[in-house]
Amino acid sequence: MTKAEIDPYRRRLLALKRRLVGDLSELEEESLRPVGGEPSGGLSDVPVHPADLASDDYEEEVILGLLENEAQLLAEVNDALDRIGRGTFGRCENCGREISRARLEALPYARYCIRCAQKLQADTGG
Ligand SMILES: [Zn+2]
């Protein structure tokens, strides 16, 4: 791929990275912020419904899950930008063939062609 051909992907990756970095710092703040008051006692005059506590727990789990996924995605995006820098972007890291444009449109950070991705996924059982 020529530099001009890669450029739209690079721009998308950079935009995605910006969004992910923004999201991550926001989510981190969210999950680090103390929720409610003390864990027990001290606030007996404040009505706290058990359902509220449960939803807080759930929310925290969801946020931590997002954090993990987004951190992973950010790592993929950084790797893709790295490959652009090295001139190997758009080439499968497994077989060395070009990754189809359709696949890169959907996943600009894809590191394997569709065949290898499916094969590797089958191999790891995931
Ligand atoms: Zn491949």
mmCIF file with all atom_site columns, N, CA, C and O and ligand atoms in Angstrom, residues 91-99 111-117, ligand 1:
data_model
loop_
_atom_site.group_PDB
_atom_site.id
_atom_site.type_symbol
_atom_site.label_atom_id
_atom_site.label_alt_id
_atom_site.label_comp_id
_atom_site.label_asym_id
_atom_site.label_entity_id
_atom_site.label_seq_id
_atom_site.pdbx_PDB_ins_code
_atom_site.Cartn_x
_atom_site.Cartn_y
_atom_site.Cartn_z
_atom_site.occupancy
_atom_site.B_iso_or_equiv
_atom_site.pdbx_formal_charge
_atom_site.auth_seq_id
_atom_site.auth_comp_id
_atom_site.auth_asym_id
_atom_site.auth_atom_id
_atom_site.pdbx_PDB_model_num
ATOM   1  N  N  . ARG A 1 91  ? -0.367 -5.723  5.994  1.00 0.00 ? 91  ARG A N  1
ATOM   2  C  CA . ARG A 1 91  ? 0.142  -7.034  5.642  1.00 0.00 ? 91  ARG A CA 1
ATOM   3  C  C  . ARG A 1 91  ? -0.067 -7.977  6.822  1.00 0.00 ? 91  ARG A C  1
ATOM   4  O  O  . ARG A 1 91  ? 0.172  -7.599  7.983  1.00 0.00 ? 91  ARG A O  1
ATOM   5  N  N  . CYS A 1 92  ? -0.496 -9.176  6.528  1.00 0.00 ? 92  CYS A N  1
ATOM   6  C  CA . CYS A 1 92  ? -0.766 -10.154 7.567  1.00 0.00 ? 92  CYS A CA 1
ATOM   7  C  C  . CYS A 1 92  ? 0.533  -10.512 8.300  1.00 0.00 ? 92  CYS A C  1
ATOM   8  O  O  . CYS A 1 92  ? 1.551  -10.791 7.658  1.00 0.00 ? 92  CYS A O  1
ATOM   9  N  N  . GLU A 1 93  ? 0.490  -10.492 9.625  1.00 0.00 ? 93  GLU A N  1
ATOM   10 C  CA . GLU A 1 93  ? 1.692  -10.794 10.405 1.00 0.00 ? 93  GLU A CA 1
ATOM   11 C  C  . GLU A 1 93  ? 1.989  -12.286 10.408 1.00 0.00 ? 93  GLU A C  1
ATOM   12 O  O  . GLU A 1 93  ? 3.057  -12.713 10.827 1.00 0.00 ? 93  GLU A O  1
ATOM   13 N  N  . ASN A 1 94  ? 1.024  -13.062 9.972  1.00 0.00 ? 94  ASN A N  1
ATOM   14 C  CA . ASN A 1 94  ? 1.221  -14.510 9.985  1.00 0.00 ? 94  ASN A CA 1
ATOM   15 C  C  . ASN A 1 94  ? 1.708  -15.036 8.631  1.00 0.00 ? 94  ASN A C  1
ATOM   16 O  O  . ASN A 1 94  ? 2.702  -15.748 8.569  1.00 0.00 ? 94  ASN A O  1
ATOM   17 N  N  . CYS A 1 95  ? 1.016  -14.676 7.552  1.00 0.00 ? 95  CYS A N  1
ATOM   18 C  CA . CYS A 1 95  ? 1.377  -15.228 6.243  1.00 0.00 ? 95  CYS A CA 1
ATOM   19 C  C  . CYS A 1 95  ? 2.024  -14.198 5.327  1.00 0.00 ? 95  CYS A C  1
ATOM   20 O  O  . CYS A 1 95  ? 2.543  -14.548 4.276  1.00 0.00 ? 95  CYS A O  1
ATOM   21 N  N  . GLY A 1 96  ? 1.985  -12.921 5.718  1.00 0.00 ? 96  GLY A N  1
ATOM   22 C  CA . GLY A 1 96  ? 2.651  -11.895 4.927  1.00 0.00 ? 96  GLY A CA 1
ATOM   23 C  C  . GLY A 1 96  ? 1.866  -11.393 3.726  1.00 0.00 ? 96  GLY A C  1
ATOM   24 O  O  . GLY A 1 96  ? 2.341  -10.533 2.993  1.00 0.00 ? 96  GLY A O  1
ATOM   25 N  N  . ARG A 1 97  ? 0.669  -11.937 3.522  1.00 0.00 ? 97  ARG A N  1
ATOM   26 C  CA . ARG A 1 97  ? -0.144 -11.460 2.418  1.00 0.00 ? 97  ARG A CA 1
ATOM   27 C  C  . ARG A 1 97  ? -0.861 -10.186 2.812  1.00 0.00 ? 97  ARG A C  1
ATOM   28 O  O  . ARG A 1 97  ? -0.993 -9.876  3.992  1.00 0.00 ? 97  ARG A O  1
ATOM   29 N  N  . GLU A 1 98  ? -1.375 -9.483  1.781  1.00 0.00 ? 98  GLU A N  1
ATOM   30 C  CA . GLU A 1 98  ? -2.098 -8.247  2.077  1.00 0.00 ? 98  GLU A CA 1
ATOM   31 C  C  . GLU A 1 98  ? -3.456 -8.546  2.685  1.00 0.00 ? 98  GLU A C  1
ATOM   32 O  O  . GLU A 1 98  ? -4.160 -9.456  2.235  1.00 0.00 ? 98  GLU A O  1
ATOM   33 N  N  . ILE A 1 99  ? -3.791 -7.788  3.694  1.00 0.00 ? 99  ILE A N  1
ATOM   34 C  CA . ILE A 1 99  ? -5.117 -7.911  4.310  1.00 0.00 ? 99  ILE A CA 1
ATOM   35 C  C  . ILE A 1 99  ? -6.103 -7.179  3.409  1.00 0.00 ? 99  ILE A C  1
ATOM   36 O  O  . ILE A 1 99  ? -5.793 -6.101  2.891  1.00 0.00 ? 99  ILE A O  1
ATOM   37 N  N  . ARG A 1 111 ? -4.364 -7.274  12.448 1.00 0.00 ? 111 ARG A N  1
ATOM   38 C  CA . ARG A 1 111 ? -2.981 -7.650  12.196 1.00 0.00 ? 111 ARG A CA 1
ATOM   39 C  C  . ARG A 1 111 ? -2.879 -8.908  11.336 1.00 0.00 ? 111 ARG A C  1
ATOM   40 O  O  . ARG A 1 111 ? -1.806 -9.232  10.844 1.00 0.00 ? 111 ARG A O  1
ATOM   41 N  N  . TYR A 1 112 ? -3.994 -9.621  11.169 1.00 0.00 ? 112 TYR A N  1
ATOM   42 C  CA . TYR A 1 112 ? -3.984 -10.827 10.349 1.00 0.00 ? 112 TYR A CA 1
ATOM   43 C  C  . TYR A 1 112 ? -5.028 -10.730 9.241  1.00 0.00 ? 112 TYR A C  1
ATOM   44 O  O  . TYR A 1 112 ? -6.040 -10.055 9.405  1.00 0.00 ? 112 TYR A O  1
ATOM   45 N  N  . CYS A 1 113 ? -4.773 -11.422 8.161  1.00 0.00 ? 113 CYS A N  1
ATOM   46 C  CA . CYS A 1 113 ? -5.783 -11.521 7.119  1.00 0.00 ? 113 CYS A CA 1
ATOM   47 C  C  . CYS A 1 113 ? -6.913 -12.400 7.656  1.00 0.00 ? 113 CYS A C  1
ATOM   48 O  O  . CYS A 1 113 ? -6.744 -13.084 8.671  1.00 0.00 ? 113 CYS A O  1
ATOM   49 N  N  . ILE A 1 114 ? -8.038 -12.369 6.980  1.00 0.00 ? 114 ILE A N  1
ATOM   50 C  CA . ILE A 1 114 ? -9.217 -13.073 7.493  1.00 0.00 ? 114 ILE A CA 1
ATOM   51 C  C  . ILE A 1 114 ? -8.943 -14.571 7.659  1.00 0.00 ? 114 ILE A C  1
ATOM   52 O  O  . ILE A 1 114 ? -9.379 -15.187 8.623  1.00 0.00 ? 114 ILE A O  1
ATOM   53 N  N  . ARG A 1 115 ? -8.204 -15.146 6.713  1.00 0.00 ? 115 ARG A N  1
ATOM   54 C  CA . ARG A 1 115 ? -7.933 -16.591 6.778  1.00 0.00 ? 115 ARG A CA 1
ATOM   55 C  C  . ARG A 1 115 ? -7.116 -16.943 8.004  1.00 0.00 ? 115 ARG A C  1
ATOM   56 O  O  . ARG A 1 115 ? -7.423 -17.890 8.722  1.00 0.00 ? 115 ARG A O  1
ATOM   57 N  N  . CYS A 1 116 ? -6.058 -16.177 8.245  1.00 0.00 ? 116 CYS A N  1
ATOM   58 C  CA . CYS A 1 116 ? -5.208 -16.445 9.394  1.00 0.00 ? 116 CYS A CA 1
ATOM   59 C  C  . CYS A 1 116 ? -5.960 -16.163 10.694 1.00 0.00 ? 116 CYS A C  1
ATOM   60 O  O  . CYS A 1 116 ? -5.810 -16.891 11.665 1.00 0.00 ? 116 CYS A O  1
ATOM   61 N  N  . ALA A 1 117 ? -6.748 -15.088 10.702 1.00 0.00 ? 117 ALA A N  1
ATOM   62 C  CA . ALA A 1 117 ? -7.509 -14.750 11.907 1.00 0.00 ? 117 ALA A CA 1
ATOM   63 C  C  . ALA A 1 117 ? -8.419 -15.902 12.293 1.00 0.00 ? 117 ALA A C  1
ATOM   64 O  O  . ALA A 1 117 ? -8.516 -16.280 13.455 1.00 0.00 ? 117 ALA A O  1
HETATM 65 ZN ZN . ZN  B 2 .   ? -2.572 -14.318 6.759  1.00 0.00 ? 1   ZN  B ZN 1
#
